[in-house]
C-alpha cells in the first residue's frame, strides 16, 4: 500500500531540502502520495472532512516539514487541531480512525544534531521536543514511528549535502514500510 506524505512548508518553492525531497518522491507515484497542505489550502481554510477521508485511506502517513521554533510549521499544528477531532480521531464513540496507522515525522533541521543536547545550545534533544507529537499520536491510538531528521542545513545546504539527504530520507521511508505491526515498536 502507498504511503501518504503530508508536506507542510510555507514556501516550498524557495525550499532547498523539502522541495528536493518532494521532487524525489514524485518519481515513485506507485509508492507515495504527496499531499502539500499549503498548495491544497492556500487560504488556510482546511476541508476537515476531506482530510479525514484522505487519512482513512492510508495505513502509513509521514508528516514532512522544516523543524523550526522547536516544532512544526503553524499550519501543521492547525491541521492537527482541526482534523484530529473528538468523535473521529478519539473519544469513546469515535472508532479511533487513526488507530494502528503508522505515523512518522520527517524533518529538515537547520542546526547540527549535537546542538540539541542537554549541555548544548538548545538544552533538549529533538526527541524530547517531539514529545507532543508522540503523545498526540498515542492518544489517537496511532503507531508512532521513530522520526527522521536531517540536520545542519542552515549553514551547510550545499548541493552535495542536500543530495546526501535524499537516500537517507528514502531509506527512512523504507524502514517504515518494513515495520512489523505485530511486534511492538
mmCIF file with all atom_site columns, N, CA, C and O in Angstrom, residues 92-112:
data_model
loop_
_atom_site.group_PDB
_atom_site.id
_atom_site.type_symbol
_atom_site.label_atom_id
_atom_site.label_alt_id
_atom_site.label_comp_id
_atom_site.label_asym_id
_atom_site.label_entity_id
_atom_site.label_seq_id
_atom_site.pdbx_PDB_ins_code
_atom_site.Cartn_x
_atom_site.Cartn_y
_atom_site.Cartn_z
_atom_site.occupancy
_atom_site.B_iso_or_equiv
_atom_site.pdbx_formal_charge
_atom_site.auth_seq_id
_atom_site.auth_comp_id
_atom_site.auth_asym_id
_atom_site.auth_atom_id
_atom_site.pdbx_PDB_model_num
ATOM 1  N N  . UNK A 1 92  ? -14.850 7.994  22.979 1.00 0.00 ? 92  UNK A N  1
ATOM 2  C CA . UNK A 1 92  ? -15.446 6.669  23.129 1.00 0.00 ? 92  UNK A CA 1
ATOM 3  C C  . UNK A 1 92  ? -16.317 6.255  21.952 1.00 0.00 ? 92  UNK A C  1
ATOM 4  O O  . UNK A 1 92  ? -16.495 5.077  21.690 1.00 0.00 ? 92  UNK A O  1
ATOM 5  N N  . UNK A 1 93  ? -16.858 7.213  21.217 1.00 0.00 ? 93  UNK A N  1
ATOM 6  C CA . UNK A 1 93  ? -17.731 6.874  20.087 1.00 0.00 ? 93  UNK A CA 1
ATOM 7  C C  . UNK A 1 93  ? -17.069 7.180  18.734 1.00 0.00 ? 93  UNK A C  1
ATOM 8  O O  . UNK A 1 93  ? -17.736 7.241  17.720 1.00 0.00 ? 93  UNK A O  1
ATOM 9  N N  . UNK A 1 94  ? -15.766 7.336  18.727 1.00 0.00 ? 94  UNK A N  1
ATOM 10 C CA . UNK A 1 94  ? -15.071 7.759  17.512 1.00 0.00 ? 94  UNK A CA 1
ATOM 11 C C  . UNK A 1 94  ? -14.715 6.621  16.575 1.00 0.00 ? 94  UNK A C  1
ATOM 12 O O  . UNK A 1 94  ? -14.589 6.812  15.380 1.00 0.00 ? 94  UNK A O  1
ATOM 13 N N  . UNK A 1 95  ? -14.476 5.474  17.133 1.00 0.00 ? 95  UNK A N  1
ATOM 14 C CA . UNK A 1 95  ? -13.920 4.410  16.316 1.00 0.00 ? 95  UNK A CA 1
ATOM 15 C C  . UNK A 1 95  ? -12.420 4.568  16.124 1.00 0.00 ? 95  UNK A C  1
ATOM 16 O O  . UNK A 1 95  ? -11.784 3.772  15.463 1.00 0.00 ? 95  UNK A O  1
ATOM 17 N N  . UNK A 1 96  ? -11.847 5.621  16.695 1.00 0.00 ? 96  UNK A N  1
ATOM 18 C CA . UNK A 1 96  ? -10.401 5.881  16.601 1.00 0.00 ? 96  UNK A CA 1
ATOM 19 C C  . UNK A 1 96  ? -9.910  5.629  15.175 1.00 0.00 ? 96  UNK A C  1
ATOM 20 O O  . UNK A 1 96  ? -9.223  4.655  14.895 1.00 0.00 ? 96  UNK A O  1
ATOM 21 N N  . UNK A 1 97  ? -10.262 6.511  14.267 1.00 0.00 ? 97  UNK A N  1
ATOM 22 C CA . UNK A 1 97  ? -9.995  6.338  12.843 1.00 0.00 ? 97  UNK A CA 1
ATOM 23 C C  . UNK A 1 97  ? -8.513  6.294  12.479 1.00 0.00 ? 97  UNK A C  1
ATOM 24 O O  . UNK A 1 97  ? -8.162  5.885  11.383 1.00 0.00 ? 97  UNK A O  1
ATOM 25 N N  . UNK A 1 98  ? -7.637  6.695  13.400 1.00 0.00 ? 98  UNK A N  1
ATOM 26 C CA . UNK A 1 98  ? -6.203  6.618  13.130 1.00 0.00 ? 98  UNK A CA 1
ATOM 27 C C  . UNK A 1 98  ? -5.550  5.443  13.848 1.00 0.00 ? 98  UNK A C  1
ATOM 28 O O  . UNK A 1 98  ? -4.341  5.250  13.765 1.00 0.00 ? 98  UNK A O  1
ATOM 29 N N  . UNK A 1 99  ? -6.341  4.660  14.511 1.00 0.00 ? 99  UNK A N  1
ATOM 30 C CA . UNK A 1 99  ? -5.833  3.533  15.281 1.00 0.00 ? 99  UNK A CA 1
ATOM 31 C C  . UNK A 1 99  ? -5.011  2.589  14.410 1.00 0.00 ? 99  UNK A C  1
ATOM 32 O O  . UNK A 1 99  ? -5.457  2.162  13.348 1.00 0.00 ? 99  UNK A O  1
ATOM 33 N N  . UNK A 1 100 ? -3.808  2.304  14.873 1.00 0.00 ? 100 UNK A N  1
ATOM 34 C CA . UNK A 1 100 ? -2.933  1.365  14.188 1.00 0.00 ? 100 UNK A CA 1
ATOM 35 C C  . UNK A 1 100 ? -2.203  1.913  12.978 1.00 0.00 ? 100 UNK A C  1
ATOM 36 O O  . UNK A 1 100 ? -1.322  1.242  12.429 1.00 0.00 ? 100 UNK A O  1
ATOM 37 N N  . UNK A 1 101 ? -2.526  3.103  12.530 1.00 0.00 ? 101 UNK A N  1
ATOM 38 C CA . UNK A 1 101 ? -1.829  3.677  11.373 1.00 0.00 ? 101 UNK A CA 1
ATOM 39 C C  . UNK A 1 101 ? -0.398  4.039  11.785 1.00 0.00 ? 101 UNK A C  1
ATOM 40 O O  . UNK A 1 101 ? -0.182  4.606  12.845 1.00 0.00 ? 101 UNK A O  1
ATOM 41 N N  . UNK A 1 102 ? 0.556   3.695  10.936 1.00 0.00 ? 102 UNK A N  1
ATOM 42 C CA . UNK A 1 102 ? 1.949   4.053  11.211 1.00 0.00 ? 102 UNK A CA 1
ATOM 43 C C  . UNK A 1 102 ? 2.152   5.512  10.863 1.00 0.00 ? 102 UNK A C  1
ATOM 44 O O  . UNK A 1 102 ? 1.925   5.929  9.723  1.00 0.00 ? 102 UNK A O  1
ATOM 45 N N  . UNK A 1 103 ? 2.582   6.282  11.847 1.00 0.00 ? 103 UNK A N  1
ATOM 46 C CA . UNK A 1 103 ? 2.765   7.722  11.691 1.00 0.00 ? 103 UNK A CA 1
ATOM 47 C C  . UNK A 1 103 ? 4.229   8.058  11.947 1.00 0.00 ? 103 UNK A C  1
ATOM 48 O O  . UNK A 1 103 ? 4.793   7.668  12.970 1.00 0.00 ? 103 UNK A O  1
ATOM 49 N N  . UNK A 1 104 ? 4.829   8.806  11.029 1.00 0.00 ? 104 UNK A N  1
ATOM 50 C CA . UNK A 1 104 ? 6.208   9.230  11.199 1.00 0.00 ? 104 UNK A CA 1
ATOM 51 C C  . UNK A 1 104 ? 6.373   10.704 10.880 1.00 0.00 ? 104 UNK A C  1
ATOM 52 O O  . UNK A 1 104 ? 5.530   11.307 10.209 1.00 0.00 ? 104 UNK A O  1
ATOM 53 N N  . UNK A 1 105 ? 7.458   11.258 11.358 1.00 0.00 ? 105 UNK A N  1
ATOM 54 C CA . UNK A 1 105 ? 7.816   12.649 11.097 1.00 0.00 ? 105 UNK A CA 1
ATOM 55 C C  . UNK A 1 105 ? 9.135   12.676 10.340 1.00 0.00 ? 105 UNK A C  1
ATOM 56 O O  . UNK A 1 105 ? 10.085  11.987 10.725 1.00 0.00 ? 105 UNK A O  1
ATOM 57 N N  . UNK A 1 106 ? 9.196   13.465 9.280  1.00 0.00 ? 106 UNK A N  1
ATOM 58 C CA . UNK A 1 106 ? 10.428  13.647 8.509  1.00 0.00 ? 106 UNK A CA 1
ATOM 59 C C  . UNK A 1 106 ? 10.713  15.141 8.474  1.00 0.00 ? 106 UNK A C  1
ATOM 60 O O  . UNK A 1 106 ? 9.909   15.909 7.963  1.00 0.00 ? 106 UNK A O  1
ATOM 61 N N  . UNK A 1 107 ? 11.855  15.525 9.027  1.00 0.00 ? 107 UNK A N  1
ATOM 62 C CA . UNK A 1 107 ? 12.135  16.950 9.218  1.00 0.00 ? 107 UNK A CA 1
ATOM 63 C C  . UNK A 1 107 ? 13.501  17.356 8.690  1.00 0.00 ? 107 UNK A C  1
ATOM 64 O O  . UNK A 1 107 ? 14.471  16.622 8.843  1.00 0.00 ? 107 UNK A O  1
ATOM 65 N N  . UNK A 1 108 ? 13.525  18.530 8.121  1.00 0.00 ? 108 UNK A N  1
ATOM 66 C CA . UNK A 1 108 ? 14.792  19.186 7.846  1.00 0.00 ? 108 UNK A CA 1
ATOM 67 C C  . UNK A 1 108 ? 15.056  20.090 9.045  1.00 0.00 ? 108 UNK A C  1
ATOM 68 O O  . UNK A 1 108 ? 14.154  20.764 9.533  1.00 0.00 ? 108 UNK A O  1
ATOM 69 N N  . UNK A 1 109 ? 16.293  20.047 9.522  1.00 0.00 ? 109 UNK A N  1
ATOM 70 C CA . UNK A 1 109 ? 16.649  20.793 10.733 1.00 0.00 ? 109 UNK A CA 1
ATOM 71 C C  . UNK A 1 109 ? 17.844  21.679 10.426 1.00 0.00 ? 109 UNK A C  1
ATOM 72 O O  . UNK A 1 109 ? 18.842  21.207 9.885  1.00 0.00 ? 109 UNK A O  1
ATOM 73 N N  . UNK A 1 110 ? 17.748  22.945 10.784 1.00 0.00 ? 110 UNK A N  1
ATOM 74 C CA . UNK A 1 110 ? 18.787  23.903 10.443 1.00 0.00 ? 110 UNK A CA 1
ATOM 75 C C  . UNK A 1 110 ? 20.117  23.677 11.114 1.00 0.00 ? 110 UNK A C  1
ATOM 76 O O  . UNK A 1 110 ? 21.155  23.734 10.466 1.00 0.00 ? 110 UNK A O  1
ATOM 77 N N  . UNK A 1 111 ? 20.115  23.421 12.388 1.00 0.00 ? 111 UNK A N  1
ATOM 78 C CA . UNK A 1 111 ? 21.381  23.331 13.119 1.00 0.00 ? 111 UNK A CA 1
ATOM 79 C C  . UNK A 1 111 ? 21.858  21.888 13.222 1.00 0.00 ? 111 UNK A C  1
ATOM 80 O O  . UNK A 1 111 ? 21.130  20.950 12.900 1.00 0.00 ? 111 UNK A O  1
ATOM 81 N N  . UNK A 1 112 ? 23.077  21.739 13.685 1.00 0.00 ? 112 UNK A N  1
ATOM 82 C CA . UNK A 1 112 ? 23.668  20.408 13.821 1.00 0.00 ? 112 UNK A CA 1
ATOM 83 C C  . UNK A 1 112 ? 23.035  19.644 14.975 1.00 0.00 ? 112 UNK A C  1
ATOM 84 O O  . UNK A 1 112 ? 22.606  20.237 15.982 1.00 0.00 ? 112 UNK A O  1
#
